[in-house]
Coordinates of C-alpha atoms in Angstrom, one line a residue:
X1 CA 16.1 18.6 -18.5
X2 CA 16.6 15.9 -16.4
X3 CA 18.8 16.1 -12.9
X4 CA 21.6 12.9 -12.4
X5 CA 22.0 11.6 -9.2
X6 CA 25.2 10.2 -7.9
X7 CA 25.5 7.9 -4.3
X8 CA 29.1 7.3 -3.1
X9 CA 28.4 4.7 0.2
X10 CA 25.3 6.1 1.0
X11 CA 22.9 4.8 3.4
X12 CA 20.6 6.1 6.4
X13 CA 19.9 4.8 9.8
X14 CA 16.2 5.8 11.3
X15 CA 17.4 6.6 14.9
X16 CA 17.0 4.4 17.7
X17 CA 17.3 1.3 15.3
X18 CA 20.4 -1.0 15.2
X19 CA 20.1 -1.9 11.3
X20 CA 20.3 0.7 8.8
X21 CA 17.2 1.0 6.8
X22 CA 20.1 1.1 3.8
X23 CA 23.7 1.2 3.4
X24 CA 26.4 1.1 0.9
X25 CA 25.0 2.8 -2.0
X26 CA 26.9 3.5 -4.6
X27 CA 25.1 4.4 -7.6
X28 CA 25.4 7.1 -10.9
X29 CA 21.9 7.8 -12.2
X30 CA 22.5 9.9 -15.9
X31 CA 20.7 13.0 -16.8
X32 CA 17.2 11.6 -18.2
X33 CA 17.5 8.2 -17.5
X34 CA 14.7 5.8 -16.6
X35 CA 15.5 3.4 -13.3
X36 CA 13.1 0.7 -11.9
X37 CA 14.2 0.5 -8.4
X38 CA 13.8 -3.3 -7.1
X39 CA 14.7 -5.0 -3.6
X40 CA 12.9 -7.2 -0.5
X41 CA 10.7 -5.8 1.1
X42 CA 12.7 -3.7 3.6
X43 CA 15.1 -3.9 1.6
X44 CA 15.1 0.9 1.8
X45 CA 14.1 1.4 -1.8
X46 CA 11.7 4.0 0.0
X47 CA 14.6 5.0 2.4
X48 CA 16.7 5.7 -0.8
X49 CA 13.5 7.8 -2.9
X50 CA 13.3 10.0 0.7
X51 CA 16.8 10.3 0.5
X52 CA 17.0 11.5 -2.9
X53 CA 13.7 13.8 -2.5
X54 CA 15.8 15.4 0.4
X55 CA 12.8 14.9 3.2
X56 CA 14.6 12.3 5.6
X57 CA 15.8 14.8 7.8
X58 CA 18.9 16.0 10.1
X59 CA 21.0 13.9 12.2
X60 CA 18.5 14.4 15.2
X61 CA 15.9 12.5 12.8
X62 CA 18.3 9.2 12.0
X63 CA 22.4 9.0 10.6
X64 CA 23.3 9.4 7.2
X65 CA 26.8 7.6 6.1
X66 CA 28.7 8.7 2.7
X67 CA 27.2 11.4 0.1
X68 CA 24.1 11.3 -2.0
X69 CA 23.5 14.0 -4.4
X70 CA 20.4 15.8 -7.1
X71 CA 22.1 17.7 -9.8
X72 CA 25.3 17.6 -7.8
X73 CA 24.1 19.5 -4.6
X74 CA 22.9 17.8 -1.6
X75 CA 19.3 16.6 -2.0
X76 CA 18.0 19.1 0.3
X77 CA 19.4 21.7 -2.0
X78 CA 17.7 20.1 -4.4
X79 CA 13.9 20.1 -3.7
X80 CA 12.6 22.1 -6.2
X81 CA 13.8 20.1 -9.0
X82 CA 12.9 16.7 -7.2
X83 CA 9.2 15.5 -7.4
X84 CA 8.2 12.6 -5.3
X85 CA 4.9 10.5 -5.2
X86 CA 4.5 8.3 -1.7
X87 CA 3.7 5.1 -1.0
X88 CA -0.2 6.4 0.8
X89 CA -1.2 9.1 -1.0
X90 CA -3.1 10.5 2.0
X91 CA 0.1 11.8 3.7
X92 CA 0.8 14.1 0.7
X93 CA -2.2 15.8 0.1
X94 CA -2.6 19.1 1.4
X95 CA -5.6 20.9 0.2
X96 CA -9.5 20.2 0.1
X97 CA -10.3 20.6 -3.8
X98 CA -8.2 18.9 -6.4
X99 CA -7.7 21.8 -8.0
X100 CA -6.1 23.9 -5.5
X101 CA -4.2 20.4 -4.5
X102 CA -2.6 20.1 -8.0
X103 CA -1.5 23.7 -7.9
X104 CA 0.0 23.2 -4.7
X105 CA 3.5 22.5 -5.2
X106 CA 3.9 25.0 -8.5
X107 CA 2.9 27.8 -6.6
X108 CA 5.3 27.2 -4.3
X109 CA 8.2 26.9 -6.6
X110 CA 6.5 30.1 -8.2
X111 CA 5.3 29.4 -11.3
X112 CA 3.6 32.3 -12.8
X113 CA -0.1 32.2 -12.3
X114 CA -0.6 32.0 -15.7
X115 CA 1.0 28.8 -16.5
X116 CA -0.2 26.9 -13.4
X117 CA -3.6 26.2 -14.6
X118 CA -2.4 25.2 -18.1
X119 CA -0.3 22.9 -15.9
X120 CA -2.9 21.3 -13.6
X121 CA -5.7 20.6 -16.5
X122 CA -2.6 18.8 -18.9
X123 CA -1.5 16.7 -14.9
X124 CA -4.9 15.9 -14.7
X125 CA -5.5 14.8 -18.1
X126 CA -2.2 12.9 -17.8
X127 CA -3.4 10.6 -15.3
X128 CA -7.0 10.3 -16.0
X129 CA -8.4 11.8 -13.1
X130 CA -12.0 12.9 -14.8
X131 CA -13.7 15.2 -11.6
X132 CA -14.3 18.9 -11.1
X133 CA -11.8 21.0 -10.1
X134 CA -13.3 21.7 -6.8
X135 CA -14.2 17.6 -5.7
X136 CA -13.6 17.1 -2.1
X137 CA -10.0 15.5 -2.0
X138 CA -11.1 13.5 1.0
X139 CA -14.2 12.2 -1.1
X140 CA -12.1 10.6 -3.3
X141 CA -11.4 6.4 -3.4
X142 CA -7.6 5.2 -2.6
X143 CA -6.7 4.8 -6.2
X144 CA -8.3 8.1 -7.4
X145 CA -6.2 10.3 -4.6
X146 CA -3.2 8.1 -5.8
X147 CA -4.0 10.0 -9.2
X148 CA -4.0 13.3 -7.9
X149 CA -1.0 12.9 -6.0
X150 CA 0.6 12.7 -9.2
X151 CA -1.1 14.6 -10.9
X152 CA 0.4 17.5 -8.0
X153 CA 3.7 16.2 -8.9
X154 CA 3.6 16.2 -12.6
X155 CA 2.2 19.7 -12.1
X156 CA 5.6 20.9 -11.0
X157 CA 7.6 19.1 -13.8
X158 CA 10.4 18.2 -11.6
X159 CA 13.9 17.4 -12.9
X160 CA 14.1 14.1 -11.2
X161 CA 10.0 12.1 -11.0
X162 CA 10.5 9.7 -7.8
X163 CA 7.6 7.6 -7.8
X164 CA 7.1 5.1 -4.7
X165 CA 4.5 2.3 -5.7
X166 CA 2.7 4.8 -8.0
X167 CA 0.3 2.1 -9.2
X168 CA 0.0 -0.2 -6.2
X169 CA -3.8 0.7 -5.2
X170 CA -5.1 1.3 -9.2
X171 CA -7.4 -1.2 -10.7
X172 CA -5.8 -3.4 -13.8
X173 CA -6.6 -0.3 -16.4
X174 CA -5.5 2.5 -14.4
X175 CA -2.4 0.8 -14.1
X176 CA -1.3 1.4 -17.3
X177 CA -3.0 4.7 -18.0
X178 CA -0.9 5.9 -14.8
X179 CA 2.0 4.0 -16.5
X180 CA 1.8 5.8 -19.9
X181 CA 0.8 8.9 -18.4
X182 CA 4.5 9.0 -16.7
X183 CA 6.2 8.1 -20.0
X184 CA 4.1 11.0 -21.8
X185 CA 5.7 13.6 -19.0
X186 CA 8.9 12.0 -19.6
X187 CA 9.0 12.2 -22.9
X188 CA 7.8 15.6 -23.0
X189 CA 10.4 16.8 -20.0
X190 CA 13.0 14.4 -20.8
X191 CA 12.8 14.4 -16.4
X192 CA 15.1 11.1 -14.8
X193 CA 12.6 8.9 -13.4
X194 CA 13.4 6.4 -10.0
X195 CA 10.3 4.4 -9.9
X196 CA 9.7 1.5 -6.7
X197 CA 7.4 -0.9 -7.6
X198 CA 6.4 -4.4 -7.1
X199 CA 4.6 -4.7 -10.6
X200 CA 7.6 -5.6 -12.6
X201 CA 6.0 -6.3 -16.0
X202 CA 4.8 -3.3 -15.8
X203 CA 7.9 -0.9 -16.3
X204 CA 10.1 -3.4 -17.1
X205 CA 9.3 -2.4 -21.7
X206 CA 9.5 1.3 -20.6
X207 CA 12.6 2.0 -18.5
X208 CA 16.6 2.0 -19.5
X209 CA 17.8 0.0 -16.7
X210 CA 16.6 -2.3 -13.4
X211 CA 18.9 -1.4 -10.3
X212 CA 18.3 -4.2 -7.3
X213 CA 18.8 -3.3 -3.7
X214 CA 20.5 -6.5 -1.3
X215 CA 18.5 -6.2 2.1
X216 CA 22.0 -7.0 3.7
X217 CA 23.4 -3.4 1.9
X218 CA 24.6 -2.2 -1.7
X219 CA 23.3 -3.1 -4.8
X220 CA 22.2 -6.6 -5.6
X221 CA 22.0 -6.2 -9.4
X222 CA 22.1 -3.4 -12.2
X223 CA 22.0 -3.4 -15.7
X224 CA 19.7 -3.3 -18.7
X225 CA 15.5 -5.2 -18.2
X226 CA 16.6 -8.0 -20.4
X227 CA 19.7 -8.6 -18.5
X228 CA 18.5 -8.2 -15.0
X229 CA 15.0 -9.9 -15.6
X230 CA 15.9 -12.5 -17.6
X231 CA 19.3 -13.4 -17.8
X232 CA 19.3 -16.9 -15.7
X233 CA 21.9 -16.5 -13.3
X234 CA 20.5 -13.1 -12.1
X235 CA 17.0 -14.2 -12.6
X236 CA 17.7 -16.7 -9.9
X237 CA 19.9 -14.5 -7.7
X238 CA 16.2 -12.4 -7.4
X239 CA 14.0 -14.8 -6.8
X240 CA 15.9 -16.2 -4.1
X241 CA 16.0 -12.9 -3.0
X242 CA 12.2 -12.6 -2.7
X243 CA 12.2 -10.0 -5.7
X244 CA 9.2 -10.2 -8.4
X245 CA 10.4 -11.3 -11.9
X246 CA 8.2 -11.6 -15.1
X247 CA 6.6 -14.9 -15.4
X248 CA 7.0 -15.9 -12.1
X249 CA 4.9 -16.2 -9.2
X250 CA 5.6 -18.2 -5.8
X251 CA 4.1 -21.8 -4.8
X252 CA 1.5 -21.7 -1.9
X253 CA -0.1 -24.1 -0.6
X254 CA -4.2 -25.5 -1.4
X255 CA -7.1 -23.9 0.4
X256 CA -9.2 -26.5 1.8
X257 CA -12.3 -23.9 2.6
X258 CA -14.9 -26.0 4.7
X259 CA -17.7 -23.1 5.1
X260 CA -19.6 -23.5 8.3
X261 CA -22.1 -21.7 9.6
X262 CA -23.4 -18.0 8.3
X263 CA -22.2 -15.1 10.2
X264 CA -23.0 -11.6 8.4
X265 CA -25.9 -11.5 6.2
X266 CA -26.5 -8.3 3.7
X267 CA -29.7 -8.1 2.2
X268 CA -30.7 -5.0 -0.1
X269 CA -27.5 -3.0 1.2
X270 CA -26.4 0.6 0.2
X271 CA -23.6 2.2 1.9
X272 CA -22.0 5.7 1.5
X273 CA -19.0 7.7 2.7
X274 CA -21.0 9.3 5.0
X275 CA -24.3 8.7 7.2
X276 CA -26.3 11.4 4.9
X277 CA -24.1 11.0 1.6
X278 CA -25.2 9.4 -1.6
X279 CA -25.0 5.8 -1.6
X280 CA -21.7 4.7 -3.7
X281 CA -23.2 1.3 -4.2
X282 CA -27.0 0.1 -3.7
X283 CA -28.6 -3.7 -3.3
X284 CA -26.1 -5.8 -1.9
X285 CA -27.1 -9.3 -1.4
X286 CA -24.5 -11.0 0.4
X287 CA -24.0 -13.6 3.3
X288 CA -20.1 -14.2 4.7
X289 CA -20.0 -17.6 6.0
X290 CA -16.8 -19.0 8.4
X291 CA -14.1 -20.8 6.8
X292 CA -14.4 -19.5 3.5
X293 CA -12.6 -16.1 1.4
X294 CA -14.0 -13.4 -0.1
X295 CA -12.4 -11.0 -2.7
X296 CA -14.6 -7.9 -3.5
X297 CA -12.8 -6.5 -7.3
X298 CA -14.0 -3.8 -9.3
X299 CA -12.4 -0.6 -10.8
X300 CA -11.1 2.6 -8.4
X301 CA -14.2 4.5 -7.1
X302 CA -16.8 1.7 -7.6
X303 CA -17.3 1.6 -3.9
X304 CA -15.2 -1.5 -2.5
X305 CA -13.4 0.0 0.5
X306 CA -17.0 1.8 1.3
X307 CA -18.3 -1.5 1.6
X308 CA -15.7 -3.4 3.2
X309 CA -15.8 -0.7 6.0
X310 CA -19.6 -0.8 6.5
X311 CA -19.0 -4.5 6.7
X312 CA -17.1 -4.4 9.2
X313 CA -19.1 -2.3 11.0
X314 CA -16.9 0.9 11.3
X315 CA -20.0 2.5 8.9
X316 CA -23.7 2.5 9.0
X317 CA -25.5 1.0 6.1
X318 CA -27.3 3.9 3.9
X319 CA -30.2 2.0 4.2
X320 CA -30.9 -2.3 3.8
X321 CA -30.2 -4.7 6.0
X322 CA -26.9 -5.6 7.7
X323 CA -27.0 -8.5 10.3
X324 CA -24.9 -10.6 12.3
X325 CA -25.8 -14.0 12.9
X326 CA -25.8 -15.9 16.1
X327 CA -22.6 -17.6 15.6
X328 CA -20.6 -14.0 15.5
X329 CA -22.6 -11.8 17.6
X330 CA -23.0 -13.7 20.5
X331 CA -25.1 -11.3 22.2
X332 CA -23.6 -7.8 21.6
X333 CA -27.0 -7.3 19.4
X334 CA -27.1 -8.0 15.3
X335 CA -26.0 -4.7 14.2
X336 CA -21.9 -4.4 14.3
X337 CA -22.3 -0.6 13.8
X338 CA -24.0 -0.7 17.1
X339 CA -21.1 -2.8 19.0
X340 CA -18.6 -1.4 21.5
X341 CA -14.7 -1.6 20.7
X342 CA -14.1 -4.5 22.7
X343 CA -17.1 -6.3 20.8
X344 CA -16.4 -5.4 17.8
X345 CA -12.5 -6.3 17.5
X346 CA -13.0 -9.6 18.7
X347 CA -15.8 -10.2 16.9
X348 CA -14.4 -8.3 13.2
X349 CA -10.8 -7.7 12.4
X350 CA -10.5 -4.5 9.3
X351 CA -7.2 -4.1 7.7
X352 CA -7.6 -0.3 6.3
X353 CA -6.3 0.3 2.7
X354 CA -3.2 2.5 4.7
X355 CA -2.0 1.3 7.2
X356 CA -0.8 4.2 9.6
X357 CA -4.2 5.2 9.8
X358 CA -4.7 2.3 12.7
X359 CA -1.4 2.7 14.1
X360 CA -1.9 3.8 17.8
X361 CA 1.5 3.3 19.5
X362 CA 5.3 4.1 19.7
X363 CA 7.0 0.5 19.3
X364 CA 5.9 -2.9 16.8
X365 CA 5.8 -4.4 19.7
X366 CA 3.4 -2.6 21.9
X367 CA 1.1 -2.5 18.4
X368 CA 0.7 -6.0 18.4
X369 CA -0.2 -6.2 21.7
X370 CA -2.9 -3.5 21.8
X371 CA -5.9 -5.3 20.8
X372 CA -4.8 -8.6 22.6
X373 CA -3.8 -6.6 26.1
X374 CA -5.8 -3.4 26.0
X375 CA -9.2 -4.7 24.3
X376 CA -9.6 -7.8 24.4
X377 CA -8.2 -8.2 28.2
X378 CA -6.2 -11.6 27.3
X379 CA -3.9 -12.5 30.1
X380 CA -0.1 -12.6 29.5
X381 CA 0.0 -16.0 28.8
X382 CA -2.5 -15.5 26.1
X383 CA -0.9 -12.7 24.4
X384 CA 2.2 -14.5 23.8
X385 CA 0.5 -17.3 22.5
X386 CA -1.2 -15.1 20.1
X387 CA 1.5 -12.0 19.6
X388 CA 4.7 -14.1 19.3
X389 CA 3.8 -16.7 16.6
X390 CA 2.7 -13.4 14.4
X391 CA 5.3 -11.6 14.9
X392 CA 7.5 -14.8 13.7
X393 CA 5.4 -16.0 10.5
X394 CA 5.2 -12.2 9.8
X395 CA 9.1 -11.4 9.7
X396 CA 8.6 -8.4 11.9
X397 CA 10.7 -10.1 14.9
X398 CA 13.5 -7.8 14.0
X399 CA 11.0 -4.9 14.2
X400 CA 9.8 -5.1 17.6
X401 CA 11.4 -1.9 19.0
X402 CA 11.0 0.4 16.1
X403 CA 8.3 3.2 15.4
X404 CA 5.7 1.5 13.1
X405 CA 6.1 5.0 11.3
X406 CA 9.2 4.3 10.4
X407 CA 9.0 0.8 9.3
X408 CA 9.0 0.1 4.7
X409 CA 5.6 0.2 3.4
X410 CA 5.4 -3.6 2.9
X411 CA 6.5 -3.8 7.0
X412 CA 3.6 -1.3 7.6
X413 CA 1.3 -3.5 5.9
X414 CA 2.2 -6.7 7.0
X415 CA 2.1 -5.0 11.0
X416 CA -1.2 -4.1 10.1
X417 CA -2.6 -7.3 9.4
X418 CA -0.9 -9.0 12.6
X419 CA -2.6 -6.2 14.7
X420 CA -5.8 -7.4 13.7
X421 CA -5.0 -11.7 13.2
X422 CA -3.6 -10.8 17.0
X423 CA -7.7 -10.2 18.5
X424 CA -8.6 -13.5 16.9
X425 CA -11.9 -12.4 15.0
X426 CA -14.4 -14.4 13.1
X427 CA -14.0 -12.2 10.1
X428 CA -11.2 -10.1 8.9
X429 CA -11.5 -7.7 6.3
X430 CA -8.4 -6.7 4.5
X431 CA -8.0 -3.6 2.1
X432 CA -4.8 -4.4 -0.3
X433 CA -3.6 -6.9 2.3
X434 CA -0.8 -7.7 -1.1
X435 CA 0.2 -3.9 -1.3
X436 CA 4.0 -3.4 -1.1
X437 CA 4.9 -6.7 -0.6
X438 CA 7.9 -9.1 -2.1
X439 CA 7.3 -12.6 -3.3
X440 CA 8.4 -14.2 -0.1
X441 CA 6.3 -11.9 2.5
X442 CA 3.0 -12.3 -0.3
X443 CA 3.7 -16.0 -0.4
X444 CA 3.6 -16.3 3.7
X445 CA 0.6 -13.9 4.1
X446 CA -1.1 -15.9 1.4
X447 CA 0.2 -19.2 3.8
X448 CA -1.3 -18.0 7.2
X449 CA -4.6 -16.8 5.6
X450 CA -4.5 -20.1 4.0
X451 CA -4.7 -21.5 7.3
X452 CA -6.9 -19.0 9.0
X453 CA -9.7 -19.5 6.4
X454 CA -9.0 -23.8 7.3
X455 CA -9.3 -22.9 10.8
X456 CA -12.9 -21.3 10.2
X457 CA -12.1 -17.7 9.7
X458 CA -14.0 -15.9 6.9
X459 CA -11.1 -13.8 4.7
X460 CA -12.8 -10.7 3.0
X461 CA -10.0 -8.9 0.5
X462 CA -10.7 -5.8 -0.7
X463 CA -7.8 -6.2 -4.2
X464 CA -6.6 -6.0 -7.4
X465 CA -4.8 -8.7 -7.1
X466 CA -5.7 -11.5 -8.9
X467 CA -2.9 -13.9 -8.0
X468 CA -3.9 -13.6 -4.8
X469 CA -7.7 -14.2 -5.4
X470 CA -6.8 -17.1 -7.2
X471 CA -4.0 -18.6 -4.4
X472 CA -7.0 -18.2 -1.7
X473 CA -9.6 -19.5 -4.0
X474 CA -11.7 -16.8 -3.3
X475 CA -15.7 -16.4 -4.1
X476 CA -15.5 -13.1 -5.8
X477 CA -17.7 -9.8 -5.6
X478 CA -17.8 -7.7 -8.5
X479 CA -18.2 -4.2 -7.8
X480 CA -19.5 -1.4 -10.7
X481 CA -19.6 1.1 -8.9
X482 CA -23.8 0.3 -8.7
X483 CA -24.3 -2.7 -8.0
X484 CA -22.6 -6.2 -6.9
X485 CA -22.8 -9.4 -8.6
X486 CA -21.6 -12.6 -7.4
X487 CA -19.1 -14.5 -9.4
X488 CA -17.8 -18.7 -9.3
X489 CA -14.6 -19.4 -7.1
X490 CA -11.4 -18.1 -8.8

């Protein structure tokens, strides 16, 4: 059965920060009810899911105002009946094989060993994750581990299902299988389901009720899809609010792409996870020009983040030719795989698919002014010229003295990207530069790429998202998982 969840004036504070992540929560959740969780970005739908999942911590670890209870105990009493699925899959998983992974958490609620393995094949059927039981979890793409972190979830049947973004790296079709694979379990568990996500359209047919967080506290709206969604008046109240409605997407402005000279030619490439592993996609022909955008597309596990990371020169090739043009390498040699740190970051800005994985300090701040101050040696002058303007255009002003750990997922994201727009390269290459972002934030980073790509910067885009292609007016690269065709502009 499902567990209900009751807030009374709930909200957290991470500590050392002067605005609470979220406040004034007051909120009744019924046994077995379905909730799509909507807000800003920032607005602590993720603070609220932590909360809830009972793993934000003591008072040493941030301030916690009013109650917030799971099946009428404190949350942290709660944990074994709460199952929650995070934003990057790679900070949940635990074990090497996706086997032992998805058995994880029912073993350690004790499930008799003869029901957990009934358990993991039905989770992994559930979600469509089709690999051996003992696959390498770290060989897995973004979107296949965002699979099996459900799966590990599902595994445990959990009272309450708190799902954070579940679909926000899965290609157009493992959206919905992920989708209907949650309202199988439902059905089957009758579990009460919180579930953040961006992709409106698609929850809004399978859950009971939409609640909205206000990024200035409490609750913005609540009530039934058809009310919330696309009632007028509230309909409004959201958009102004930066929230994703059906039907709706924000104005940007044109591209006016002027490509200029060639900068990164692929002739005949193959590239693989690692130096002596099986190539993941073979003859890429492919020459990235300045002033022009890129959007590589193709299902999870085709091979797209492989390439975009061999690109940028943070993998060798498997075998073929990879070489940088004059006009980028500027004699630091042809190869980028070859180049130093210093030569390679002003040269080729990547955006990984997470984004603490290229977090390297303790303040937003002091991350925006790594690569500017520590690599490229920019003076101060230069570094405010390039730091400050990002920092505004990006909303993370407000940020500056917090922990990028501790920052939304849609913060994380958008820090990451400024990190690397701060070193000023030729090309950036961005994996999900959209994920976990609200209509305003997507509309701005749409904006400044906009005029990065007018400027002369080549755009690379690792996505699903083809809103975002299309905004850009992006060549696109479609990936199979073999090979890589060329397609027309979007």
């Amino acid at each position: 059965m499902g567990s209900p969840i009751t807030a009374r004036g709930w909200g957290w504070r991470h500590p050392g920060r002067v605005r609470w992540a979220v406040r004034d929560i007051d909120l009744t959740v019924e046994a077995g009810e379905r909730v799509l969780l909507l807000g800003a970005s920032g607005a602590g739908k993720s603070t609220l899911l932590h909360g809830l999942a009972g793993v934000l911590g003591d008072q040493e670890e941030g301030e916690q105002a009013g109650h917030l209870t799971v099946d009428g105990v404190s949350p942290a009493d709660a944990r074994g009946r709460s199952g929650l699925v995070l934003q990057d899959p790679d900070t949940q998983l635990v074990l090497a094989r996706v086997g032992d992974e998805v058995a994880f958490g029912a073993e350690n609620l004790a499930v008799p060993r003869a029901e957990i393995w009934p358990r993991v094949h039905r989770a992994l059927d559930d979600v469509g994750l089709d690999v051996p039981l003992d696959h390498p979890t770290t060989a897995l793409s973004g979107g296949q581990k965002q699979r099996l972190a459900l799966a590990a979830v599902l595994a445990m049947q959990p009272g309450l299902l708190l799902l954070d973004e579940p679909t926000a790296n899965l290609d157009p079709a493992g959206v919905i299988d992920v989708r209907d694979a949650v309202v199988r379990v439902l059905e089957r568990t009758l579990a009460t389901l919180v579930v953040v996500e961006h992709r409106v359209d698609v929850w809004a047919d399978v859950v009971d009720r939409v609640v909205v967080l206000d990024s200035d506290g409490g609750i913005l709206a609540d009530g039934a899809p058809s009310v919330v969604l696309r009632q007028e008046g509230t309909r409004a109240r959201l958009i102004e609010a930066g929230v994703w409605v059906p039907g709706y997407r924000p104005e940007t402005p044109a591209v006016s792409a002027r490509p200029g000279a060639d900068l990164l030619h692929a002739a005949g490439l193959a590239v693989a996870r690692t130096r002596r592993g099986n190539a993941v996609l073979d003859d890429v022909d492919l020459t990235l020009r300045g002033g022009e955008a890129l959007s590589v597309l193709g299902p999870n596990g085709s091979g797209k983040s492989t390439l975009a990371l061999t690109l940028g020169g943070l993998l060798r090739p498997r075998s073929g030719e990879l070489a940088a043009r004059p006009p980028l390498a500027r004699g630091a040699g042809t190869s980028p795989a070859g180049w130093k740190s210093a030569e390679l970051v002003s040269r080729i800005g990547t955006v990984f698919q997470e984004p603490e994985h290229q977090f390297l300090t303790h303040t937003v701040l002091d991350e925006l002014e790594f690569g500017p101050r520590r690599v490229a040696r920019q003076d101060e002058a230069e570094v405010r010229r390039r730091v400050d303007p990002l920092a505004e255009r990006l909303r993370l002003t407000g940020l500056l003295k917090a922990n990028p750990f501790t920052l939304s997922g849609g913060e994380k994201r958008r820090l990451s990207v400024a990190t690397m727009l701060a070193t000023g390269p030729e090309i950036l290459i961005l994996d999900e530069p959209t994920f976990g972002q609200d209509a305003h934030t997507w509309a701005e980073l749409v904006a400044l790429l906009a005029e990065l790509i007018h400027a002369g910067t080549c755009v690379v885009s690792v996505t699903h998202d083809r809103d975002y292609t299309a905004a850009l007016g992006s060549r696109v690269l479609a990936v199979d998982g073999t090979s890589a065709t060329l397609e027309v502009a979007a």
